[in-house]
XYZ file of C-alpha atoms in Angstrom:
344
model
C 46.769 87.194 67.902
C 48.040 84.121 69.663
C 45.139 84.420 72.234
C 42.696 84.876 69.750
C 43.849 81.424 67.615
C 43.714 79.830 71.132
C 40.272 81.195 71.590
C 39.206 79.951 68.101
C 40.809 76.493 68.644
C 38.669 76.326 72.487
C 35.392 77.559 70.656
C 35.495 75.385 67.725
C 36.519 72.148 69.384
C 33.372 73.042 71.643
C 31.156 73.280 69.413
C 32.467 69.887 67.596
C 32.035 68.178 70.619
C 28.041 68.526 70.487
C 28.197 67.480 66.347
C 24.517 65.768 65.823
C 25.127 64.819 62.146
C 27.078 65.277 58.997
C 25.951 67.870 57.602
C 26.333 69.645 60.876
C 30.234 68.955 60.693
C 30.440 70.057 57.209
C 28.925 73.474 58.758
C 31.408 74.118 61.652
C 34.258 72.438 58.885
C 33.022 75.363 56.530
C 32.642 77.964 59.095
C 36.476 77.556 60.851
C 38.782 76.106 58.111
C 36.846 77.187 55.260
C 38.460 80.114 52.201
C 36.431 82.801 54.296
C 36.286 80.897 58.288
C 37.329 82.578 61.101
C 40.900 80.681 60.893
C 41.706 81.953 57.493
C 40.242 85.572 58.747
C 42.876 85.624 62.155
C 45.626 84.597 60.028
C 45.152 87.513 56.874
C 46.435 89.384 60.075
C 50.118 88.296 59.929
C 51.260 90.776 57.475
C 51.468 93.368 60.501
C 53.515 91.316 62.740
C 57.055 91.568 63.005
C 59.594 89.186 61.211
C 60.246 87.356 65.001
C 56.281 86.762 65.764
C 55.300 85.414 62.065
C 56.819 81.906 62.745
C 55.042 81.861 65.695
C 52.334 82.708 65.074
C 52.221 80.501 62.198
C 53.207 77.437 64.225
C 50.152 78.471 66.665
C 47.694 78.477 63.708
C 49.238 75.338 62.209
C 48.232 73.755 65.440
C 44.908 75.089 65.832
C 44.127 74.273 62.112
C 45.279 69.936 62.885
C 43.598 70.164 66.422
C 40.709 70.998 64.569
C 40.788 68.714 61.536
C 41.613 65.780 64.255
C 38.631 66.389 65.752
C 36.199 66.523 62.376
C 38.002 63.390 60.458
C 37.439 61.653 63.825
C 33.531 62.733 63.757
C 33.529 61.480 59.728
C 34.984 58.417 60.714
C 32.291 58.271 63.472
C 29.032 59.123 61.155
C 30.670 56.816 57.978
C 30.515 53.625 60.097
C 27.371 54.416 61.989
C 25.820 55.035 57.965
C 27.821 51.744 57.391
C 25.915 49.985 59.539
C 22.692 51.297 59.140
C 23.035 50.303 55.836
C 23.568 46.621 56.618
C 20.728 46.686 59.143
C 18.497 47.844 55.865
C 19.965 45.421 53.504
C 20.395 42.498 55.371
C 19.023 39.461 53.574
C 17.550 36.605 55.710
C 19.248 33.535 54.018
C 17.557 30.671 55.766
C 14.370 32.396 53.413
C 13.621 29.175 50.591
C 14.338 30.778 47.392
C 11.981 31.651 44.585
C 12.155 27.994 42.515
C 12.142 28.747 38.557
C 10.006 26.303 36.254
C 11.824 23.346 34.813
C 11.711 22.947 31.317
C 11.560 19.974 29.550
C 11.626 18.240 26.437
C 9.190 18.494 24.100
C 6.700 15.641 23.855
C 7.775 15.292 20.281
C 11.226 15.445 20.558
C 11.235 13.019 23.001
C 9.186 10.383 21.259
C 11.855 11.016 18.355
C 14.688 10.384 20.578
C 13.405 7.521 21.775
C 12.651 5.984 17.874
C 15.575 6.924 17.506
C 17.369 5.047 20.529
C 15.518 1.795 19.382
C 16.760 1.684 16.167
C 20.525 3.090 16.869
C 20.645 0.503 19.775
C 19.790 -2.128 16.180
C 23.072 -1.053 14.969
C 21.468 1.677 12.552
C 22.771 5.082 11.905
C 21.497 8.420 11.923
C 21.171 10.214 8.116
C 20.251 13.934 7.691
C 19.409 16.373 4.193
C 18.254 19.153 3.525
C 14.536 20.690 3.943
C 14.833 22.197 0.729
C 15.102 19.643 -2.236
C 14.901 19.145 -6.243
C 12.230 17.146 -7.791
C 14.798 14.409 -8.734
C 15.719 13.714 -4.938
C 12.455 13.823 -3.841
C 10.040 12.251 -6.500
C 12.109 11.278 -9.639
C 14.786 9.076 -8.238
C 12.354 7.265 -5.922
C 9.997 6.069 -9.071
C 7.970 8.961 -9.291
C 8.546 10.689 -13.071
C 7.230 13.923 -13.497
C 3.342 12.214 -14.809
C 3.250 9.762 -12.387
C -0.044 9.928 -10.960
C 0.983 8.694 -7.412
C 2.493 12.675 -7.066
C -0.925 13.539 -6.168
C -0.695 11.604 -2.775
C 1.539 14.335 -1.854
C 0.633 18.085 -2.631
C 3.645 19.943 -2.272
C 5.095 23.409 -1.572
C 6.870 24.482 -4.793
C 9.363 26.966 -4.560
C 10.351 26.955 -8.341
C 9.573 23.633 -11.076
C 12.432 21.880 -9.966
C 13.025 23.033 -6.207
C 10.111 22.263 -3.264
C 9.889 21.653 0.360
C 10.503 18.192 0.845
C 7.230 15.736 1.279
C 9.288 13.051 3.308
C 12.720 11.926 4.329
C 13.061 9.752 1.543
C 15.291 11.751 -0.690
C 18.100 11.376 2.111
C 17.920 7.282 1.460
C 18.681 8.432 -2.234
C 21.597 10.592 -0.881
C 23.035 7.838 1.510
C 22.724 5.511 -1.554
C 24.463 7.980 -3.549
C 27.179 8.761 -1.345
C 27.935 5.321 -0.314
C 28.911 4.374 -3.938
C 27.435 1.196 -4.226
C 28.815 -0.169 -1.200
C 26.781 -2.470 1.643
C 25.587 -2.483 3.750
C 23.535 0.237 4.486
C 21.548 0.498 7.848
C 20.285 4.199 8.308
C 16.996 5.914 9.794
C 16.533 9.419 8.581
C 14.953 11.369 10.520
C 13.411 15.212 9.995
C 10.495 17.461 9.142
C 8.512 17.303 5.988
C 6.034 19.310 4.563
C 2.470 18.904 2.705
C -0.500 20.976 1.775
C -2.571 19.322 4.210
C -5.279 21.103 6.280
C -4.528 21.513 9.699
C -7.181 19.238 12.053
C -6.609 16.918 14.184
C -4.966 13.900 12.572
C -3.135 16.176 9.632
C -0.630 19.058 9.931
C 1.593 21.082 7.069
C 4.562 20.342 8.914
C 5.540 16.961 10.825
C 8.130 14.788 11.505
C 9.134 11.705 9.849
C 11.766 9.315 10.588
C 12.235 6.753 7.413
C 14.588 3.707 7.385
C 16.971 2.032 4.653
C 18.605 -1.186 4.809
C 20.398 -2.595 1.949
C 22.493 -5.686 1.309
C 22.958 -9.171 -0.282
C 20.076 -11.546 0.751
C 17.880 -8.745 2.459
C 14.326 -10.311 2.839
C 10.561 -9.433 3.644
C 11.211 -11.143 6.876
C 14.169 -9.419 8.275
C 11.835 -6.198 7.757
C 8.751 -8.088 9.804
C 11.239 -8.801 12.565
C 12.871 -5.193 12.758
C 9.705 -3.421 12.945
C 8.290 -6.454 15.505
C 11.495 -5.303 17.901
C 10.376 -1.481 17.190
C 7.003 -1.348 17.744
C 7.522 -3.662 21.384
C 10.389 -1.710 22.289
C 8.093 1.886 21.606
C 4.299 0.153 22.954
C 5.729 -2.490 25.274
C 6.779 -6.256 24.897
C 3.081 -7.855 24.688
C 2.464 -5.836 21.205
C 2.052 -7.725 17.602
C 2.050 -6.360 14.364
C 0.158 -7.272 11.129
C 1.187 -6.385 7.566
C -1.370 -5.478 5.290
C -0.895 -4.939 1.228
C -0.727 -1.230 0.175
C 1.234 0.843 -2.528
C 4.088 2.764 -2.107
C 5.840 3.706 -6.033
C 8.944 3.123 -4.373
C 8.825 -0.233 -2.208
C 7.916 -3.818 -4.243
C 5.698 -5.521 -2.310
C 4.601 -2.955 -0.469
C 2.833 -2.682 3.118
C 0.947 -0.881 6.165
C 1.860 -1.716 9.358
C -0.820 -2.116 12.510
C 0.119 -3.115 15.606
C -2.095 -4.175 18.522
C -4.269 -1.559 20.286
C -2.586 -0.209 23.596
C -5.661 0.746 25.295
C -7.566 -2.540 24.869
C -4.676 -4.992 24.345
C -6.229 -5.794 21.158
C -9.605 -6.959 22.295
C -11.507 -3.517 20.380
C -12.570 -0.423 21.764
C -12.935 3.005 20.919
C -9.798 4.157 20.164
C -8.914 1.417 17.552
C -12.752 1.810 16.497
C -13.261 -1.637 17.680
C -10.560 -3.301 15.194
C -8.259 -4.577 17.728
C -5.420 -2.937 15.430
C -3.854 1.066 15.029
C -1.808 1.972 12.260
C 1.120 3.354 12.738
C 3.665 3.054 9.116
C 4.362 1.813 5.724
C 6.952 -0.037 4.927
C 8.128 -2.826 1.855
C 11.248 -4.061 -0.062
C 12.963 -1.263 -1.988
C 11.411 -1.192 -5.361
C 14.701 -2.095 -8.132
C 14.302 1.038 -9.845
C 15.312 2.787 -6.824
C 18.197 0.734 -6.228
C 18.892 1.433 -9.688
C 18.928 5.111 -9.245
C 20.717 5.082 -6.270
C 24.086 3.067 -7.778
C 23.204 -0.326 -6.878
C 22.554 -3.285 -9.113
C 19.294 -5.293 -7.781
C 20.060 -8.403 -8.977
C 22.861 -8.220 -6.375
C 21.881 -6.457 -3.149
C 18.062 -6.092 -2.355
C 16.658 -4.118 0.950
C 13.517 -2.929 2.743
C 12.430 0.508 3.634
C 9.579 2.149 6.239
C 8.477 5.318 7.423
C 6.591 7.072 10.363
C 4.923 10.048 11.645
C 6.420 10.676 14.447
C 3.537 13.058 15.665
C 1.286 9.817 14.637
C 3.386 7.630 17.576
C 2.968 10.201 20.185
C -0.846 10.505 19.411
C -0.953 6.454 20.145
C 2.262 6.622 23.138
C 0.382 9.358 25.284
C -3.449 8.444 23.611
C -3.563 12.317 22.507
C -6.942 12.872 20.222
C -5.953 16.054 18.617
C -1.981 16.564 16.558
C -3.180 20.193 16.986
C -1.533 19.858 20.944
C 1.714 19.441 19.705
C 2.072 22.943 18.535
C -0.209 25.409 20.018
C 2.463 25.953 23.082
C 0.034 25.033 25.567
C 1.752 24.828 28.853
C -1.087 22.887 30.522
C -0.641 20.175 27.773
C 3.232 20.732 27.804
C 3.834 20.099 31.802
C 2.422 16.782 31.383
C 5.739 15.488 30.309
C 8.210 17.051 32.466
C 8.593 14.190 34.406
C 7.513 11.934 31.656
């Protein structure tokens, strides 16, 4: 039996020794050490030997059995790296390669024309106020001198959601809330800015849905031309130092006098052209002194404090900032119109 395990051990480490691949060595692994190999077969032999030749013999087939697994855990090791490396030859990844660049986003043209109002007037000591889309009737027409017949309602066709409760028409009903909440106290120096919402048609100067940005000052001794002056600084500050303004009469039910505001055409310096159809002169607000009533309903006494109020499209500035002929841009998603401002 001895020279038979010996024979085994010479004949399998042969064979080993000429191993082409794994699944060879799991073969010959199989075929000597395996439940029914040829090493498992010798030793089912040992019950016939006598008590002096089993430890022998065992010791002999303990030794063929590690010669044997020395050899194929060396051949493993062997075939693991070689896969290991193959591997890294297959996935190497060539870093000096530029990488794929992602598109930058950017702000929207809107958004950033509202930041920047909004820079001017915070850099004018003003405040930023904010309400809420949803509003009564008082907020939004009643406490800014519009009673439920007051004709001027029809310059704004509104979204109803019940007879008290609509989508706001304009920011004004958070100047009525800052009044409110500031209990009579001056001054107050806020710009409210947010979307509003009108039964207009879409085209290309009118939208459902824009943004606004209003303003509210209020104190002793506030005067038309403290409002002149603020929206002078504004407009050359937004259009560039060489811009004037004009004031022209107009009606507002909540601002006493009341006025639209033009400044000088961008494209033609004033001199007339297309774009201001030849006027020299764009709109671009309305503005006046708060009307008393308001201040009224908003806690103050106006034979004490008096103030001025405006407000803008900001969709409106953008159109005249970036000379854009159709509002409709803004908010089809377009990202041949968009990528004009990235680096804007």
């Amino acid at each position: 039996m001895k020279e038979r395990l010996e024979a085994l051990r010479t004949e399998a480490l042969q064979e080993l020794g000429h191993v082409a691949n794994p699944q060879q060595l799991n073969d010959l692994r199989v075929k000597y050490l395996g439940k029914k190999g040829a090493l498992t077969e010798i030793l089912r032999g040992m019950g016939g030997l006598s008590a002096e030749e089993r430890p022998v013999i065992g010791q002999v087939g303990n030794d063929v059995r590690a010669a044997i697994e020395a050899v194929i855990e060396e051949k493993q090791a062997v075939f693991q790296q070689a896969e290991t490396e193959n591997r890294l030859r297959a996935e190497t990844i060539d870093v000096t390669l530029p990488g794929k660049r992602l598109p930058a986003g950017a702000v929207h043209p809107l958004n950033k024309v509202a930041q920047e109002i909004e820079d001017v007037f915070i850099g004018m000591g003003y405040t930023i106020a904010e309400g809420p889309e949803v509003e009564t009737d008082f907020y939004n027409f009643e406490a800014l001198n519009l009673p439920k017949d007051h004709p001027a309602r029809d310059m704004q066709d509104s979204f109803y959601v019940t007879d008290e409760i609509l989508m706001r028409t304009h920011t004004s009903p958070v100047q009525i809330r800052t009044m409110k909440a500031m209990n009579g106290k001056t001054p107050v120096k806020v710009i409210c800015p947010g979307k509003v919402y009108r039964r207009d048609d879409d085209d290309a100067t009118h939208s459902f849905q824009f943004i606004q940005i209003e303003g509210l000052v209020i104190g002793p001794n506030i005067r038309m031309s403290d409002l002149k002056g603020t929206l002078l600084q504004f407009a050359q500050q937004m259009f560039g130092m060489q811009t004037q303004i004009r004031l022209r009469p107009s009606f507002f039910p909540f601002t006493e006098p009341s006025a639209e505001v033009d400044v000088t055409c961008a494209q033609c310096g004033g001199r007339g052209c297309r774009m201001c159809k030849h006027t020299g002169w764009l709109e671009i607000l309305g503005c006046g002194m708060v009307h008393p009533r308001v201040l009224e309903m908003g806690g103050y006494d106006p034979d004490e404090v008096s103030g001025f109020a405006f407000g803008m499209g900001v969709e409106r500035i953008a159109l005249l900032k970036y000379e854009i002929d159709d509002i409709r841009h803004f908010y089809t998603n377009d990202l041949r119109f968009l990528s004009q401002f990235v680096r804007m």
